[in-house]
Amino acid sequence: MDDRFLAYKILLKIERDKAYSNIAVDAVLKNNDVVSAPFVCQLVYGVIERKITLDYILSQFLTQPLKKLNPQVLTVLRMGVYQIKFLDKVPDSAAVNESVKLVKKIKCAFASGLVNSVLRKISTNEIKYPETDNIIFDLSIKYSCPKELVKHYVDDYGIEDTEEFLKDSIGNAPIVLRVNTLKTTADALIMLLSSENITATKCDDIENALVLTDGGAVFKTKAYSDGLFHVQDKASQICIFKLDPKPNEVVFDMCASPGGKSFTIAEKMKNIGELYSFDLYEHRVKLISDGAQRLGINIINANVGDASQFNDALPKADKILCDVPCSGLGVIRRKPEIRYKDLDFVDNLCELQYNILSCSAKYLKQNGVLVYSTCSLNKKENEDICDKFLAENNDFQKVEDYITLWPHKNATDGFFIAKFKKVS
């Protein structure tokens, strides 16, 4: 089936049904013959993450408001503009012609003249981003981020960090692997991946972490099926280093699915000790169990559990990880649709996050360590939660300053880490 038509179908489903992009992409690619899956993915994710910018460009060349356009035609126009302005490998003429063909294929031939005219004009004009006295508006258009979210980042972190973060929110995020040290070494894994035409190099600042610099579907490699690695961003690996799990300890991972942090914890424990990994839903617990089996990890006790409700049947723990459900405002480069969410939902999240942290603390042994983390850049979910916890629990102290990780500073996802110790 035609790649652009498939991308169109996915984008329309995401727009109409508010579907998650990764789920929509996987469903369509699984059920259709695709000539170039990477191109389909590039079109879908590119159009989603640049939607505000694409609409701004279109508005400069349309005589009617965007909201009056047929939604199907608008989707085709966005795809066309994206190919013209942001895909160097697609000739402008091809982008225009294929868009005209596509609008006819979806039974919107009435708009073929409009599509042809608008896209040809756009192809011969440079993008002129706004430069006004309103920095929030300017950044919103340039980096395709809703004004409300841009303002949130600026209020919490300032203009400089906001703009640098937004720059990195566009385009492909790096793929980082965590070497399964129970089965192999970094050097051996690099060699094995190379034999499958995948190039990986060692991360300078994190031991046993590899970043992919070239290659295809890493999940289809023999190295993956043999359990020699799992995919995990540097931020999550740093989080586990702060927890510092050791062999023979009792460790809890309170919100563990799909299991990446539990796997790294188990490897740091040398697969010796007790690791309890919880999630609310059985099917997500199965993801943890299946992953552990692939990696050859047998110390994980994966169970259904509500991290906000205390269970007195559980033992006391030496170390606890609370990587709580969060808004994901630090990973919009990986999940582009997050940027378009209404920020009001964060308030309900904060209550849950605090309840999980408070409940988890009850399991900790004297002198034990608890790490609280999110993949969000939002002080309400991060510093405010932790400050409140310390104020209300005088038997806990902060081990070190809170850590906020950034793509432009740390080459990681946006991430927050706080480390606490239970004291007398």
Short mmCIF file of C-alpha atoms in Angstrom, two decimals:
data_model
loop_
_atom_site.label_atom_id
_atom_site.label_comp_id
_atom_site.label_asym_id
_atom_site.label_seq_id
_atom_site.Cartn_x
_atom_site.Cartn_y
_atom_site.Cartn_z
CA MET A 1 0.00 0.00 0.00
CA ASP A 2 1.12 3.56 -0.74
CA ASP A 3 3.29 4.91 2.10
CA ARG A 4 1.86 8.43 2.05
CA PHE A 5 -1.68 7.06 2.12
CA LEU A 6 -0.82 4.95 5.16
CA ALA A 7 0.72 7.95 6.90
CA TYR A 8 -2.41 9.94 6.07
CA LYS A 9 -4.67 7.26 7.57
CA ILE A 10 -2.62 7.19 10.78
CA LEU A 11 -2.60 10.98 11.12
CA LEU A 12 -6.33 11.22 10.56
CA LYS A 13 -6.97 8.56 13.22
CA ILE A 14 -4.74 10.37 15.71
CA GLU A 15 -6.49 13.68 14.97
CA ARG A 16 -10.04 12.32 15.09
CA ASP A 17 -9.79 9.68 17.82
CA LYS A 18 -7.06 11.27 19.94
CA ALA A 19 -5.19 7.98 19.53
CA TYR A 20 -1.65 7.55 20.83
CA SER A 21 0.76 7.92 17.92
CA ASN A 22 2.88 4.86 18.69
CA ILE A 23 -0.18 2.61 19.04
CA ALA A 24 -1.77 3.95 15.85
CA VAL A 25 1.48 3.56 13.90
CA ASP A 26 2.09 0.02 15.15
CA ALA A 27 -1.47 -1.07 14.34
CA VAL A 28 -1.38 0.18 10.74
CA LEU A 29 2.14 -1.04 9.96
CA LYS A 30 1.34 -4.48 11.39
CA ASN A 31 -1.72 -4.94 9.21
CA ASN A 32 -0.44 -3.52 5.90
CA ASP A 33 2.32 -4.19 3.41
CA VAL A 34 4.64 -1.21 3.70
CA VAL A 35 7.34 -0.32 1.20
CA SER A 36 9.15 2.01 3.60
CA ALA A 37 8.08 1.83 7.24
CA PRO A 38 10.75 4.39 8.32
CA PHE A 39 9.32 6.93 5.85
CA VAL A 40 5.78 6.37 7.15
CA CYS A 41 6.98 6.84 10.72
CA GLN A 42 8.95 9.94 9.79
CA LEU A 43 5.90 11.49 8.14
CA VAL A 44 3.56 10.69 11.01
CA TYR A 45 5.78 11.77 13.87
CA GLY A 46 7.12 14.76 11.95
CA VAL A 47 3.68 16.13 11.17
CA ILE A 48 2.50 15.62 14.75
CA GLU A 49 5.45 17.32 16.40
CA ARG A 50 5.51 20.25 13.92
CA LYS A 51 1.75 20.72 13.60
CA ILE A 52 1.67 24.27 14.99
CA THR A 53 4.54 25.33 12.73
CA LEU A 54 2.96 23.66 9.69
CA ASP A 55 -0.37 25.38 10.34
CA TYR A 56 1.38 28.74 10.72
CA ILE A 57 3.11 28.27 7.35
CA LEU A 58 -0.14 27.23 5.70
CA SER A 59 -1.98 30.23 7.12
CA GLN A 60 0.40 32.53 5.25
CA PHE A 61 -0.77 31.13 1.90
CA LEU A 62 -4.45 30.36 2.43
CA THR A 63 -7.28 32.82 1.87
CA GLN A 64 -9.53 31.07 4.41
CA PRO A 65 -9.01 30.17 8.08
CA LEU A 66 -7.57 26.72 8.72
CA LYS A 67 -10.59 25.71 10.80
CA LYS A 68 -12.79 26.05 7.70
CA LEU A 69 -10.74 23.53 5.74
CA ASN A 70 -11.95 19.98 5.30
CA PRO A 71 -9.98 17.99 7.97
CA GLN A 72 -8.89 15.43 5.38
CA VAL A 73 -7.55 18.12 3.07
CA LEU A 74 -5.81 19.84 5.97
CA THR A 75 -4.04 16.59 6.84
CA VAL A 76 -2.77 16.24 3.27
CA LEU A 77 -1.61 19.86 3.25
CA ARG A 78 0.28 19.40 6.52
CA MET A 79 2.00 16.32 5.10
CA GLY A 80 2.93 18.26 1.97
CA VAL A 81 4.37 21.23 3.85
CA TYR A 82 6.34 18.91 6.13
CA GLN A 83 7.93 17.15 3.15
CA ILE A 84 8.75 20.44 1.42
CA LYS A 85 10.23 22.27 4.40
CA PHE A 86 11.61 19.56 6.66
CA LEU A 87 12.46 16.48 4.56
CA ASP A 88 15.56 17.18 2.51
CA LYS A 89 15.42 13.82 0.72
CA VAL A 90 12.02 14.52 -0.84
CA PRO A 91 12.15 16.85 -3.87
CA ASP A 92 9.65 19.69 -3.68
CA SER A 93 8.07 18.64 -6.97
CA ALA A 94 7.49 15.12 -5.65
CA ALA A 95 5.97 16.45 -2.44
CA VAL A 96 3.53 18.61 -4.42
CA ASN A 97 2.62 15.99 -7.01
CA GLU A 98 2.17 13.19 -4.49
CA SER A 99 -0.02 15.42 -2.33
CA VAL A 100 -2.28 16.16 -5.31
CA LYS A 101 -2.51 12.42 -6.05
CA LEU A 102 -3.30 11.71 -2.42
CA VAL A 103 -6.09 14.27 -2.14
CA LYS A 104 -7.70 12.68 -5.21
CA LYS A 105 -7.24 9.18 -3.78
CA ILE A 106 -9.14 10.09 -0.61
CA LYS A 107 -12.05 11.35 -2.73
CA CYS A 108 -11.31 15.04 -2.15
CA ALA A 109 -10.49 15.85 -5.78
CA PHE A 110 -12.40 19.13 -5.38
CA ALA A 111 -9.37 20.38 -3.40
CA SER A 112 -6.66 19.24 -5.84
CA GLY A 113 -6.25 22.72 -7.32
CA LEU A 114 -5.98 24.28 -3.88
CA VAL A 115 -3.42 21.71 -2.73
CA ASN A 116 -1.35 22.16 -5.88
CA SER A 117 -1.40 25.98 -5.75
CA VAL A 118 -0.70 26.37 -2.02
CA LEU A 119 2.12 23.82 -1.89
CA ARG A 120 3.82 25.26 -4.97
CA LYS A 121 3.80 28.72 -3.42
CA ILE A 122 5.18 27.36 -0.18
CA SER A 123 7.96 25.52 -2.01
CA THR A 124 9.23 28.78 -3.52
CA ASN A 125 9.17 30.82 -0.31
CA GLU A 126 11.41 30.67 2.74
CA ILE A 127 9.90 30.12 6.18
CA LYS A 128 9.66 33.40 8.07
CA TYR A 129 9.20 32.70 11.75
CA PRO A 130 7.59 35.51 13.78
CA GLU A 131 9.82 37.89 15.70
CA THR A 132 7.49 39.86 17.93
CA ASP A 133 7.55 41.34 21.42
CA ASN A 134 5.77 38.18 22.61
CA ILE A 135 8.51 35.58 23.15
CA ILE A 136 5.94 32.95 24.18
CA PHE A 137 4.15 33.27 20.84
CA ASP A 138 7.42 33.28 18.87
CA LEU A 139 8.73 30.12 20.55
CA SER A 140 5.35 28.44 20.15
CA ILE A 141 5.38 28.88 16.38
CA LYS A 142 9.06 28.12 15.83
CA TYR A 143 9.13 24.95 17.93
CA SER A 144 5.52 23.84 17.51
CA CYS A 145 4.61 23.95 21.17
CA PRO A 146 1.30 25.32 22.52
CA LYS A 147 1.63 28.75 24.12
CA GLU A 148 0.32 27.45 27.46
CA LEU A 149 3.07 24.84 27.61
CA VAL A 150 5.80 27.26 26.50
CA LYS A 151 4.71 29.62 29.27
CA HIS A 152 4.83 26.76 31.77
CA TYR A 153 8.43 25.93 30.83
CA VAL A 154 9.46 29.60 30.90
CA ASP A 155 7.82 30.21 34.29
CA ASP A 156 9.55 27.18 35.82
CA TYR A 157 12.95 27.27 34.10
CA GLY A 158 13.47 30.56 32.27
CA ILE A 159 13.65 31.47 28.59
CA GLU A 160 17.14 30.14 27.84
CA ASP A 161 16.60 26.58 29.08
CA THR A 162 13.10 26.56 27.59
CA GLU A 163 14.32 27.45 24.10
CA GLU A 164 17.20 24.98 24.21
CA PHE A 165 14.84 22.23 25.41
CA LEU A 166 12.30 23.04 22.70
CA LYS A 167 15.04 22.92 20.04
CA ASP A 168 15.79 19.38 21.13
CA SER A 169 12.11 18.44 21.23
CA ILE A 170 12.02 18.39 17.43
CA GLY A 171 13.50 15.47 15.49
CA ASN A 172 14.67 12.00 16.38
CA ALA A 173 15.64 11.24 19.96
CA PRO A 174 18.78 9.12 20.47
CA ILE A 175 18.35 5.40 21.09
CA VAL A 176 20.40 4.20 24.06
CA LEU A 177 20.94 0.59 25.05
CA ARG A 178 21.68 -0.81 28.49
CA VAL A 179 24.15 -3.70 28.26
CA ASN A 180 22.95 -6.80 30.10
CA THR A 181 26.07 -7.36 32.20
CA LEU A 182 24.69 -10.72 33.36
CA LYS A 183 25.27 -12.07 29.85
CA THR A 184 27.81 -9.94 27.98
CA THR A 185 30.09 -6.91 27.94
CA ALA A 186 29.84 -3.57 26.15
CA ASP A 187 32.68 -4.46 23.76
CA ALA A 188 31.19 -7.85 22.89
CA LEU A 189 27.75 -6.34 22.27
CA ILE A 190 29.19 -3.63 20.02
CA MET A 191 30.88 -6.32 17.93
CA LEU A 192 27.74 -8.44 17.72
CA LEU A 193 25.55 -5.52 16.69
CA SER A 194 28.13 -4.54 14.09
CA SER A 195 27.78 -7.99 12.53
CA GLU A 196 24.07 -7.16 12.09
CA ASN A 197 24.87 -3.78 10.46
CA ILE A 198 24.05 -1.72 13.54
CA THR A 199 26.65 0.74 14.82
CA ALA A 200 26.78 1.48 18.53
CA THR A 201 29.33 3.39 20.59
CA LYS A 202 29.97 3.59 24.32
CA CYS A 203 28.52 6.52 26.25
CA ASP A 204 31.41 8.49 27.72
CA ASP A 205 29.66 9.27 30.99
CA ILE A 206 27.76 6.04 31.74
CA GLU A 207 29.33 2.63 32.05
CA ASN A 208 27.65 -0.16 30.05
CA ALA A 209 25.47 2.23 28.08
CA LEU A 210 25.62 2.29 24.28
CA VAL A 211 24.17 4.87 21.92
CA LEU A 212 23.12 3.80 18.43
CA THR A 213 24.72 5.89 15.73
CA ASP A 214 23.55 3.92 12.71
CA GLY A 215 21.38 0.93 12.05
CA GLY A 216 17.91 -0.46 11.61
CA ALA A 217 15.37 -2.25 13.78
CA VAL A 218 17.35 -3.13 16.89
CA PHE A 219 14.45 -5.20 18.26
CA LYS A 220 14.82 -7.64 15.37
CA THR A 221 18.46 -8.47 16.11
CA LYS A 222 19.76 -11.74 17.51
CA ALA A 223 21.39 -9.73 20.29
CA TYR A 224 17.94 -8.57 21.38
CA SER A 225 16.31 -12.00 21.21
CA ASP A 226 19.26 -13.42 23.17
CA GLY A 227 18.62 -10.87 25.92
CA LEU A 228 21.93 -9.03 25.67
CA PHE A 229 20.44 -5.56 26.18
CA HIS A 230 17.32 -3.53 26.76
CA VAL A 231 16.57 -0.05 25.43
CA GLN A 232 16.80 2.62 28.13
CA ASP A 233 17.53 6.33 27.97
CA LYS A 234 20.54 7.64 29.87
CA ALA A 235 18.26 9.50 32.30
CA SER A 236 16.70 6.28 33.56
CA GLN A 237 20.12 4.68 33.92
CA ILE A 238 21.36 7.67 35.96
CA CYS A 239 18.28 7.31 38.14
CA ILE A 240 19.24 3.70 38.99
CA PHE A 241 22.84 4.71 39.71
CA LYS A 242 21.49 7.17 42.28
CA LEU A 243 19.46 4.37 43.87
CA ASP A 244 22.67 2.28 43.94
CA PRO A 245 21.14 -1.19 44.42
CA LYS A 246 23.55 -3.92 45.58
CA PRO A 247 23.56 -7.74 45.70
CA ASN A 248 21.58 -9.37 48.52
CA GLU A 249 19.44 -6.30 49.15
CA VAL A 250 15.64 -6.10 49.18
CA VAL A 251 14.58 -3.55 46.57
CA PHE A 252 11.14 -2.26 45.50
CA ASP A 253 10.27 -0.73 42.11
CA MET A 254 6.85 0.73 42.88
CA CYS A 255 5.60 1.67 39.36
CA ALA A 256 7.71 -0.66 37.28
CA SER A 257 6.05 -1.44 33.94
CA PRO A 258 7.31 -2.03 31.29
CA GLY A 259 10.28 -2.99 33.44
CA GLY A 260 13.36 -1.19 32.14
CA LYS A 261 14.41 0.25 35.48
CA SER A 262 13.76 -3.08 37.23
CA PHE A 263 16.02 -4.80 34.71
CA THR A 264 18.85 -2.35 35.34
CA ILE A 265 18.36 -2.69 39.10
CA ALA A 266 18.59 -6.49 38.83
CA GLU A 267 21.74 -6.29 36.74
CA LYS A 268 23.32 -3.91 39.27
CA MET A 269 22.38 -6.43 41.97
CA LYS A 270 24.15 -9.12 39.90
CA ASN A 271 20.84 -11.03 39.94
CA ILE A 272 21.30 -11.74 43.66
CA GLY A 273 18.73 -10.59 46.22
CA GLU A 274 15.00 -9.76 46.17
CA LEU A 275 13.47 -7.29 43.74
CA TYR A 276 9.74 -6.57 43.93
CA SER A 277 8.29 -4.88 40.82
CA PHE A 278 4.70 -3.65 40.85
CA ASP A 279 2.11 -2.35 38.44
CA LEU A 280 -1.65 -1.81 38.62
CA TYR A 281 -2.55 -4.07 35.71
CA GLU A 282 -1.92 -7.73 34.98
CA HIS A 283 -1.07 -7.22 31.32
CA ARG A 284 1.59 -4.67 32.27
CA VAL A 285 3.01 -6.95 34.95
CA LYS A 286 3.38 -9.56 32.21
CA LEU A 287 5.59 -7.13 30.26
CA ILE A 288 7.96 -7.08 33.24
CA SER A 289 7.97 -10.87 33.59
CA ASP A 290 8.49 -11.44 29.87
CA GLY A 291 11.34 -8.94 29.74
CA ALA A 292 13.03 -10.48 32.76
CA GLN A 293 12.82 -13.92 31.19
CA ARG A 294 14.40 -12.66 27.95
CA LEU A 295 17.24 -11.07 29.90
CA GLY A 296 17.83 -14.10 32.11
CA ILE A 297 16.85 -12.28 35.33
CA ASN A 298 15.26 -14.43 38.03
CA ILE A 299 15.20 -12.21 41.14
CA ILE A 300 12.24 -10.10 40.01
CA ASN A 301 8.95 -10.73 41.78
CA ALA A 302 6.54 -9.02 39.40
CA ASN A 303 3.11 -8.51 40.93
CA VAL A 304 -0.05 -6.50 40.54
CA GLY A 305 0.00 -3.79 43.18
CA ASP A 306 -1.38 -0.31 43.84
CA ALA A 307 1.61 1.80 44.86
CA SER A 308 -0.67 4.32 46.59
CA GLN A 309 -2.09 1.70 48.98
CA PHE A 310 0.04 0.21 51.79
CA ASN A 311 0.36 -3.59 51.84
CA ASP A 312 1.50 -4.84 55.26
CA ALA A 313 2.24 -8.30 53.82
CA LEU A 314 5.32 -6.97 52.07
CA PRO A 315 8.77 -7.02 53.70
CA LYS A 316 10.82 -3.94 54.54
CA ALA A 317 13.12 -2.73 51.78
CA ASP A 318 16.72 -1.51 51.70
CA LYS A 319 16.10 0.56 48.57
CA ILE A 320 12.92 1.84 46.93
CA LEU A 321 12.38 3.42 43.53
CA CYS A 322 9.29 5.61 43.06
CA ASP A 323 9.31 6.43 39.37
CA VAL A 324 5.77 7.75 39.52
CA PRO A 325 3.17 8.25 36.78
CA CYS A 326 3.71 11.76 35.44
CA SER A 327 2.76 14.25 32.73
CA GLY A 328 5.72 13.28 30.54
CA LEU A 329 6.61 16.93 29.92
CA GLY A 330 10.29 15.96 29.73
CA VAL A 331 9.83 13.45 26.89
CA ILE A 332 7.81 15.35 24.30
CA ARG A 333 10.48 14.54 21.71
CA ARG A 334 9.61 10.82 22.14
CA LYS A 335 5.85 11.26 22.59
CA PRO A 336 4.96 14.32 20.50
CA GLU A 337 1.24 14.29 21.22
CA ILE A 338 1.93 15.04 24.91
CA ARG A 339 2.69 18.65 23.99
CA TYR A 340 -0.92 19.20 22.95
CA LYS A 341 -2.49 17.97 26.20
CA ASP A 342 -4.43 20.30 28.47
CA LEU A 343 -2.20 21.03 31.46
CA ASP A 344 -5.11 20.89 33.90
CA PHE A 345 -4.64 17.13 34.25
CA VAL A 346 -1.37 17.70 36.14
CA ASP A 347 -3.13 18.71 39.37
CA ASN A 348 -4.76 15.28 39.74
CA LEU A 349 -1.43 13.63 38.98
CA CYS A 350 0.30 15.54 41.77
CA GLU A 351 -2.06 14.13 44.38
CA LEU A 352 -1.39 10.60 43.14
CA GLN A 353 2.36 11.19 43.03
CA TYR A 354 2.45 12.42 46.60
CA ASN A 355 0.34 9.49 47.81
CA ILE A 356 2.69 7.01 46.12
CA LEU A 357 5.76 8.65 47.61
CA SER A 358 4.25 8.78 51.12
CA CYS A 359 3.00 5.21 50.96
CA SER A 360 6.28 3.86 49.57
CA ALA A 361 8.26 5.49 52.36
CA LYS A 362 6.50 3.26 54.89
CA TYR A 363 8.23 0.18 53.46
CA LEU A 364 11.76 1.51 53.95
CA LYS A 365 14.17 0.12 56.52
CA GLN A 366 16.05 2.41 58.88
CA ASN A 367 18.94 4.05 56.94
CA GLY A 368 17.36 2.84 53.70
CA VAL A 369 17.35 4.91 50.51
CA LEU A 370 14.35 6.04 48.46
CA VAL A 371 14.60 7.64 45.01
CA TYR A 372 11.68 9.65 43.62
CA SER A 373 11.74 10.34 39.87
CA THR A 374 9.65 11.57 36.96
CA CYS A 375 10.18 12.09 33.24
CA SER A 376 8.57 15.50 33.61
CA LEU A 377 9.87 19.05 33.60
CA ASN A 378 7.32 20.53 35.98
CA LYS A 379 8.15 21.84 39.44
CA LYS A 380 4.66 20.97 40.72
CA GLU A 381 5.39 17.29 40.04
CA ASN A 382 9.01 17.46 41.14
CA GLU A 383 10.45 19.94 43.64
CA ASP A 384 7.06 20.84 45.17
CA ILE A 385 6.17 17.19 45.84
CA CYS A 386 9.57 16.47 47.39
CA ASP A 387 9.62 19.63 49.52
CA LYS A 388 6.19 18.77 50.89
CA PHE A 389 7.32 15.20 51.65
CA LEU A 390 10.35 16.41 53.61
CA ALA A 391 8.26 18.95 55.51
CA GLU A 392 5.79 16.26 56.58
CA ASN A 393 8.29 13.43 57.25
CA ASN A 394 11.06 14.52 59.62
CA ASP A 395 12.48 10.99 59.68
CA PHE A 396 13.65 11.50 56.08
CA GLN A 397 16.42 13.72 54.80
CA LYS A 398 17.62 14.75 51.36
CA VAL A 399 20.84 12.90 50.47
CA GLU A 400 21.89 15.37 47.77
CA ASP A 401 20.47 18.29 45.81
CA TYR A 402 17.59 17.55 43.49
CA ILE A 403 18.70 16.70 39.95
CA THR A 404 17.03 17.96 36.77
CA LEU A 405 18.36 16.42 33.56
CA TRP A 406 18.02 18.11 30.15
CA PRO A 407 18.58 17.02 26.54
CA HIS A 408 20.77 20.07 25.83
CA LYS A 409 22.82 19.77 29.02
CA ASN A 410 23.01 16.05 29.72
CA ALA A 411 22.11 14.40 26.38
CA THR A 412 19.19 12.72 28.15
CA ASP A 413 15.44 12.96 28.24
CA GLY A 414 14.03 15.66 30.49
CA PHE A 415 14.03 13.98 33.91
CA PHE A 416 13.91 14.68 37.65
CA ILE A 417 15.58 12.72 40.47
CA ALA A 418 15.40 13.16 44.25
CA LYS A 419 17.21 10.90 46.72
CA PHE A 420 16.10 10.50 50.33
CA LYS A 421 17.40 8.54 53.32
CA LYS A 422 15.40 7.34 56.31
CA VAL A 423 17.07 8.52 59.51
CA SER A 424 16.30 8.47 63.23
#
